[in-house]
CSV table of N, CA, C and O in Angstrom, one decimal:
chain,number,residue,atom,x,y,z
A,5,HIS,N,96.3,90.1,86.6
A,5,HIS,CA,97.2,90.0,88.0
A,5,HIS,C,96.2,90.8,89.3
A,5,HIS,O,95.4,91.5,89.8
A,6,THR,N,96.1,88.7,90.4
A,6,THR,CA,95.8,89.7,91.7
A,6,THR,C,97.1,89.9,93.0
A,6,THR,O,97.5,88.2,92.3
A,7,VAL,N,96.8,90.7,93.3
A,7,VAL,CA,98.3,90.9,94.1
A,7,VAL,C,96.9,91.1,95.3
A,7,VAL,O,96.8,91.5,96.2
A,8,ILE,N,97.6,90.0,96.1
A,8,ILE,CA,97.6,89.6,98.1
A,8,ILE,C,97.9,89.7,98.6
A,8,ILE,O,99.2,89.1,98.5
A,9,THR,N,98.5,90.9,99.5
A,9,THR,CA,99.1,90.7,100.6
A,9,THR,C,98.8,90.6,101.8
A,9,THR,O,97.8,91.2,102.1
A,10,ALA,N,99.3,89.9,102.7
A,10,ALA,CA,99.5,89.5,104.1
A,10,ALA,C,100.1,90.9,105.4
A,10,ALA,O,101.1,90.5,104.7
A,11,VAL,N,99.6,91.3,106.2
A,11,VAL,CA,100.3,91.9,107.1
A,11,VAL,C,99.5,91.3,108.5
A,11,VAL,O,99.0,91.6,108.7
A,12,ALA,N,100.9,91.6,108.8
A,12,ALA,CA,100.2,91.3,111.1
A,12,ALA,C,101.3,92.4,111.4
A,12,ALA,O,102.3,92.5,111.2
A,13,VAL,N,101.0,92.9,112.7
A,13,VAL,CA,101.3,94.2,113.6
A,13,VAL,C,100.9,93.4,114.7
A,13,VAL,O,99.7,93.3,115.0
A,14,ILE,N,102.5,93.9,115.2
A,14,ILE,CA,102.1,92.9,117.3
A,14,ILE,C,102.8,94.3,117.9
A,14,ILE,O,103.7,94.5,117.6
A,15,ASN,N,101.7,94.7,119.0
A,15,ASN,CA,102.8,95.7,120.3
A,15,ASN,C,104.0,94.8,120.2
A,15,ASN,O,104.1,93.6,120.6
A,16,ALA,N,104.4,95.4,121.1
A,16,ALA,CA,106.3,95.1,121.8
A,16,ALA,C,105.4,94.2,123.2
A,16,ALA,O,106.8,93.0,122.8
A,17,THR,N,104.0,94.5,124.3
A,17,THR,CA,104.1,93.7,124.9
A,17,THR,C,103.2,92.6,124.8
A,17,THR,O,103.6,91.3,125.3
A,18,GLY,N,103.0,92.2,122.8
A,18,GLY,CA,102.0,91.6,122.7
A,18,GLY,C,100.9,91.2,123.5
A,18,GLY,O,100.6,90.5,122.7
A,19,ASN,N,100.0,92.3,123.2
A,19,ASN,CA,99.0,92.1,123.8
A,19,ASN,C,97.6,92.1,123.1
A,19,ASN,O,96.9,92.2,123.5
A,20,LYS,N,97.9,92.9,121.7
A,20,LYS,CA,97.6,93.7,121.2
A,20,LYS,C,97.7,92.5,119.4
A,20,LYS,O,99.2,93.0,119.2
A,21,ARG,N,97.2,92.6,118.4
A,21,ARG,CA,97.8,91.9,117.2
A,21,ARG,C,96.5,92.6,116.1
A,21,ARG,O,95.2,91.8,116.6
A,22,VAL,N,96.8,92.5,115.3
A,22,VAL,CA,96.2,92.6,114.3
A,22,VAL,C,96.4,92.0,112.9
A,22,VAL,O,97.6,92.0,112.4
A,23,CYS,N,95.5,91.4,112.4
A,23,CYS,CA,96.2,90.2,111.4
A,23,CYS,C,94.8,90.5,110.2
A,23,CYS,O,94.2,90.7,110.3
A,24,LYS,N,95.8,91.2,108.6
A,24,LYS,CA,94.4,91.9,107.7
A,24,LYS,C,95.8,91.4,106.2
A,24,LYS,O,96.2,90.9,106.0
A,25,ALA,N,94.8,91.5,104.9
A,25,ALA,CA,95.4,91.1,104.0
A,25,ALA,C,94.4,92.3,103.1
A,25,ALA,O,93.6,92.7,103.3
A,26,GLU,N,95.5,93.0,102.2
A,26,GLU,CA,94.9,94.0,100.5
A,26,GLU,C,94.8,93.2,99.5
A,26,GLU,O,95.6,92.3,99.2
A,27,LYS,N,93.8,93.3,98.9
A,27,LYS,CA,93.8,92.5,98.0
A,27,LYS,C,93.7,93.8,96.8
A,27,LYS,O,92.9,94.7,96.4
A,28,THR,N,94.6,93.7,95.5
A,28,THR,CA,94.4,94.9,94.4
A,28,THR,C,94.7,93.4,92.8
A,28,THR,O,95.2,93.1,92.4
A,29,ILE,N,93.5,94.4,92.3
A,29,ILE,CA,93.6,93.6,90.7
A,29,ILE,C,94.2,94.8,89.6
A,29,ILE,O,93.9,95.9,89.9
A,30,VAL,N,95.4,94.8,89.2
A,30,VAL,CA,95.3,94.7,88.0
A,30,VAL,C,95.0,94.8,86.8
A,30,VAL,O,95.0,93.2,86.4
A,31,GLU,N,94.3,95.3,85.8
A,31,GLU,CA,94.0,95.5,84.1
A,31,GLU,C,95.7,95.3,83.7
A,31,GLU,O,95.5,96.5,83.4
A,32,PHE,N,95.8,94.4,82.3
A,32,PHE,CA,96.6,94.9,81.2
A,32,PHE,C,95.6,95.9,80.3
A,32,PHE,O,94.6,94.3,79.9
A,33,ASN,N,96.2,96.2,79.3
A,33,ASN,CA,96.1,96.0,77.9
A,33,ASN,C,96.7,94.7,77.0
A,33,ASN,O,97.6,94.1,77.5
A,34,PRO,N,95.8,94.7,76.0
A,34,PRO,CA,95.8,93.1,75.1
A,34,PRO,C,97.1,93.8,74.9
A,34,PRO,O,98.3,94.9,74.5
A,35,LEU,N,98.4,92.9,74.9
A,35,LEU,CA,100.0,92.9,74.5
A,35,LEU,C,100.0,92.1,72.8
A,35,LEU,O,99.9,90.9,73.2
A,36,SER,N,101.2,92.8,72.3
A,36,SER,CA,101.5,91.6,70.6
A,36,SER,C,102.6,90.8,71.8
A,36,SER,O,103.6,90.7,72.8
A,37,ASP,N,102.8,89.7,70.7
A,37,ASP,CA,104.2,89.1,71.1
A,37,ASP,C,105.2,90.3,70.9
A,37,ASP,O,105.9,89.9,72.2
A,38,GLU,N,105.5,90.9,70.1
A,38,GLU,CA,106.3,92.1,70.2
A,38,GLU,C,106.9,93.0,71.3
A,38,GLU,O,107.4,93.0,71.7
A,39,GLN,N,105.8,93.7,71.7
A,39,GLN,CA,105.2,94.0,73.3
A,39,GLN,C,106.3,93.5,73.9
A,39,GLN,O,106.8,94.1,75.2
A,40,ILE,N,105.5,92.0,74.5
A,40,ILE,CA,106.0,90.9,75.4
A,40,ILE,C,107.8,90.8,75.0
A,40,ILE,O,108.3,91.0,76.4
A,41,ASP,N,108.5,90.3,74.1
A,41,ASP,CA,109.3,90.6,74.1
A,41,ASP,C,110.6,91.4,74.2
A,41,ASP,O,111.2,91.5,74.9
A,42,ALA,N,109.7,92.9,74.1
A,42,ALA,CA,110.3,94.0,74.0
A,42,ALA,C,110.7,93.8,75.3
A,42,ALA,O,111.4,94.4,76.0
A,43,TYR,N,109.1,93.6,75.8
A,43,TYR,CA,109.6,94.2,77.9
A,43,TYR,C,110.5,93.0,78.4
A,43,TYR,O,111.2,93.8,79.0
A,44,ILE,N,110.3,92.3,78.0
A,44,ILE,CA,111.5,90.6,79.0
A,44,ILE,C,113.2,91.4,78.1
A,44,ILE,O,113.5,91.4,78.9
A,45,ALA,N,113.0,91.9,77.1
A,45,ALA,CA,114.4,92.4,76.8
A,45,ALA,C,114.7,94.1,77.7
A,45,ALA,O,116.4,93.6,77.6
A,46,THR,N,114.3,94.2,78.1
A,46,THR,CA,114.6,95.3,79.0
A,46,THR,C,115.5,94.7,80.6
A,46,THR,O,115.6,95.3,81.0
A,47,GLY,N,115.0,93.7,80.8
A,47,GLY,CA,115.4,92.5,82.0
A,47,GLY,C,114.4,93.3,83.6
A,47,GLY,O,114.9,92.6,84.5
A,48,GLU,N,113.5,94.2,83.3
A,48,GLU,CA,112.8,94.8,84.8
A,48,GLU,C,112.4,93.7,84.7
A,48,GLU,O,111.5,93.2,86.1
A,49,VAL,N,111.4,92.3,84.0
A,49,VAL,CA,110.8,91.2,84.3
A,49,VAL,C,111.3,90.3,85.0
A,49,VAL,O,110.6,89.6,86.6
A,50,TRP,N,112.5,90.4,85.2
A,50,TRP,CA,113.2,89.3,86.3
A,50,TRP,C,113.2,89.1,87.7
A,50,TRP,O,113.3,88.1,88.4
A,51,ASP,N,112.8,90.4,88.4
A,51,ASP,CA,113.5,90.2,89.9
A,51,ASP,C,112.1,90.9,90.1
A,51,ASP,O,111.7,91.8,91.4
A,52,LYS,N,110.9,91.0,90.0
A,52,LYS,CA,109.3,91.1,89.9
A,52,LYS,C,108.5,90.3,90.1
A,52,LYS,O,108.9,88.9,89.7
A,53,ALA,N,107.6,89.6,91.6
A,53,ALA,CA,106.6,88.6,91.8
A,53,ALA,C,105.6,88.5,90.9
A,53,ALA,O,105.5,87.3,90.4
A,54,GLY,N,105.3,89.9,89.8
A,54,GLY,CA,104.4,89.1,89.2
A,54,GLY,C,105.1,89.3,87.4
A,54,GLY,O,104.7,89.4,86.5
A,55,ALA,N,106.4,89.4,87.7
A,55,ALA,CA,107.1,89.8,86.7
A,55,ALA,C,106.7,90.9,85.6
A,55,ALA,O,107.0,91.0,84.7
A,56,TYR,N,106.3,92.7,86.1
A,56,TYR,CA,106.8,93.7,85.6
A,56,TYR,C,106.9,94.4,86.8
A,56,TYR,O,106.8,94.1,88.0
A,57,GLY,N,107.4,95.6,86.7
A,57,GLY,CA,106.7,96.8,87.8
A,57,GLY,C,106.4,98.1,87.3
A,57,GLY,O,106.4,98.2,86.5
A,58,ILE,N,105.1,97.4,88.2
A,58,ILE,CA,104.3,99.1,88.1
A,58,ILE,C,105.1,100.3,88.2
A,58,ILE,O,103.8,101.1,87.6
A,59,GLN,N,105.8,100.4,89.1
A,59,GLN,CA,106.6,101.8,89.4
A,59,GLN,C,107.3,101.9,88.5
A,59,GLN,O,108.5,102.4,88.6
A,60,GLY,N,108.0,100.8,87.4
A,60,GLY,CA,108.5,101.2,86.5
A,60,GLY,C,108.3,101.4,84.8
A,60,GLY,O,106.8,101.5,84.4
A,61,ILE,N,108.7,100.3,83.6
A,61,ILE,CA,109.0,100.4,82.5
A,61,ILE,C,107.1,99.5,82.4
A,61,ILE,O,106.1,100.0,81.5
A,62,GLY,N,106.8,98.5,83.0
A,62,GLY,CA,105.7,98.1,83.3
A,62,GLY,C,104.4,98.6,83.7
A,62,GLY,O,103.6,98.5,82.5
A,63,SER,N,104.6,99.6,83.8
A,63,SER,CA,103.3,100.9,84.4
A,63,SER,C,102.9,100.9,82.4
A,63,SER,O,101.9,101.4,82.6
A,64,ILE,N,103.2,101.3,81.2
A,64,ILE,CA,102.6,101.9,79.7
A,64,ILE,C,101.6,100.4,79.4
A,64,ILE,O,100.9,101.0,78.6
A,65,PHE,N,101.5,99.4,80.5
A,65,PHE,CA,101.2,98.2,80.3
A,65,PHE,C,99.8,97.9,80.9
A,65,PHE,O,98.6,97.3,79.9
A,66,VAL,N,99.4,98.8,82.0
A,66,VAL,CA,98.6,98.3,82.5
A,66,VAL,C,97.5,99.1,82.6
A,66,VAL,O,97.1,101.0,82.1
A,67,LYS,N,96.1,99.3,82.5
A,67,LYS,CA,95.0,99.6,81.9
A,67,LYS,C,93.9,100.1,83.1
A,67,LYS,O,94.0,101.8,83.1
A,68,ARG,N,93.9,99.6,84.5
A,68,ARG,CA,93.3,99.9,85.5
A,68,ARG,C,94.2,99.5,86.6
A,68,ARG,O,94.2,98.4,86.3
A,69,ILE,N,93.5,99.7,87.7
A,69,ILE,CA,94.5,98.8,88.7
A,69,ILE,C,92.8,99.4,89.9
A,69,ILE,O,92.6,100.6,90.1
A,70,ASP,N,92.7,98.2,90.3
A,70,ASP,CA,91.0,98.2,91.4
A,70,ASP,C,91.8,97.6,92.8
A,70,ASP,O,91.9,96.7,92.7
A,71,GLY,N,91.7,98.7,93.8
A,71,GLY,CA,92.6,98.6,95.1
A,71,GLY,C,93.8,99.8,95.3
A,71,GLY,O,94.2,100.5,94.9
A,72,CYS,N,94.4,99.0,95.7
A,72,CYS,CA,96.1,99.8,96.6
A,72,CYS,C,97.5,99.6,95.9
A,72,CYS,O,98.2,98.7,95.4
A,73,PHE,N,97.6,101.2,95.0
A,73,PHE,CA,98.5,101.3,93.9
A,73,PHE,C,99.9,100.3,94.8
A,73,PHE,O,100.6,99.8,94.3
A,74,PHE,N,99.8,100.9,96.1
A,74,PHE,CA,101.4,100.8,96.6
A,74,PHE,C,101.5,99.1,97.2
A,74,PHE,O,102.4,98.5,97.2
A,75,ASN,N,100.4,98.4,97.7
A,75,ASN,CA,99.8,96.9,97.6
A,75,ASN,C,101.3,96.0,96.0
A,75,ASN,O,101.4,95.3,96.6
A,76,VAL,N,100.8,96.7,95.5
A,76,VAL,CA,101.1,96.0,94.2
A,76,VAL,C,102.4,96.5,93.7
A,76,VAL,O,103.9,95.7,94.0
A,77,ALA,N,103.3,97.6,94.5
A,77,ALA,CA,104.6,97.8,94.4
A,77,ALA,C,105.4,97.7,94.9
A,77,ALA,O,106.4,97.8,95.6
A,78,GLY,N,104.4,97.5,96.8
A,78,GLY,CA,105.2,96.8,97.8
A,78,GLY,C,104.5,96.6,98.9
A,78,GLY,O,105.1,94.6,99.5
A,79,LEU,N,104.2,97.4,99.9
A,79,LEU,CA,103.4,97.1,100.8
A,79,LEU,C,102.3,98.0,101.0
A,79,LEU,O,102.6,99.3,100.6
A,80,PRO,N,100.8,97.2,101.6
A,80,PRO,CA,100.0,98.3,101.4
A,80,PRO,C,100.1,99.7,102.6
A,80,PRO,O,99.5,99.5,103.8
A,81,LEU,N,100.8,100.2,102.4
A,81,LEU,CA,100.7,101.5,103.5
A,81,LEU,C,99.3,102.3,104.0
A,81,LEU,O,99.3,102.4,105.1
A,82,SER,N,98.8,101.8,103.6
A,82,SER,CA,97.4,102.0,104.2
A,82,SER,C,97.1,101.7,105.2
A,82,SER,O,96.3,101.6,106.2
A,83,LEU,N,96.8,100.1,104.9
A,83,LEU,CA,96.4,99.2,105.3
A,83,LEU,C,97.6,98.6,106.9
A,83,LEU,O,96.8,99.0,107.7
A,84,LEU,N,98.3,99.0,106.2
A,84,LEU,CA,99.2,99.0,107.6
A,84,LEU,C,99.0,100.3,108.3
A,84,LEU,O,99.2,100.0,110.3
A,85,TYR,N,99.1,101.9,108.4
A,85,TYR,CA,99.0,102.5,108.6
A,85,TYR,C,97.3,102.3,110.0
A,85,TYR,O,97.8,102.4,110.9
A,86,HIS,N,96.7,101.7,108.7
A,86,HIS,CA,95.6,101.7,110.3
A,86,HIS,C,95.6,100.6,110.7
A,86,HIS,O,94.7,100.8,111.9
A,87,MET,N,96.0,99.3,111.1
A,87,MET,CA,96.2,98.1,111.9
A,87,MET,C,96.8,98.6,112.8
A,87,MET,O,96.6,98.5,113.8
A,88,LEU,N,98.2,100.3,113.0
A,88,LEU,CA,98.8,100.6,113.4
A,88,LEU,C,98.5,101.1,114.1
A,88,LEU,O,98.4,101.4,116.0
A,89,CYS,N,97.1,102.2,114.2
A,89,CYS,CA,96.3,102.7,114.9
A,89,CYS,C,95.8,102.0,115.7
A,89,CYS,O,95.0,102.5,117.0
A,90,GLN,N,95.1,100.9,115.0
A,90,GLN,CA,94.5,100.1,115.9
A,90,GLN,C,95.2,99.5,117.1
A,90,GLN,O,94.2,98.8,118.1
A,91,ILE,N,96.7,99.3,116.4
A,91,ILE,CA,96.8,99.0,118.7
A,91,ILE,C,97.5,100.0,119.1
A,91,ILE,O,98.9,100.1,120.2
A,92,GLY,N,97.2,100.7,118.4
A,92,GLY,CA,97.6,102.6,119.4
A,92,GLY,C,98.7,102.9,119.5
A,92,GLY,O,99.7,103.7,120.3
A,93,TYR,N,99.4,102.7,118.3
A,93,TYR,CA,100.3,103.2,118.0
A,93,TYR,C,100.3,103.5,116.5
A,93,TYR,O,99.7,103.5,115.6
A,94,SER,N,100.2,105.6,116.0
A,94,SER,CA,100.6,106.6,115.4
A,94,SER,C,101.6,107.2,115.3
A,94,SER,O,102.8,107.8,115.8
A,95,ILE,N,102.0,107.4,113.6
A,95,ILE,CA,102.9,107.5,112.9
A,95,ILE,C,102.8,109.6,112.8
A,95,ILE,O,103.9,109.8,113.0
A,96,LEU,N,102.2,109.4,112.7
A,96,LEU,CA,101.6,111.5,113.2
A,96,LEU,C,101.7,111.6,114.1
A,96,LEU,O,101.5,111.4,115.0
């Protein structure tokens, strides 16, 4: 599964903006039909963009992640932080 999230940051005066994208690849272990059916039965699949919750039960099927975990879970926080720094705003 490949997750790509685009992020745009614009300062309040509009004179600086940064637009970037984060790409994360999630590799799953092979799943049997029984495992797939059991996971669907949990209901976790229904409100997830990739039909799995990497921060929930779906995490037991993940073999490896190449990239930002937070990109898969919702928002690439490290990328956002560095983009904010680029326009002169630091949260630290």
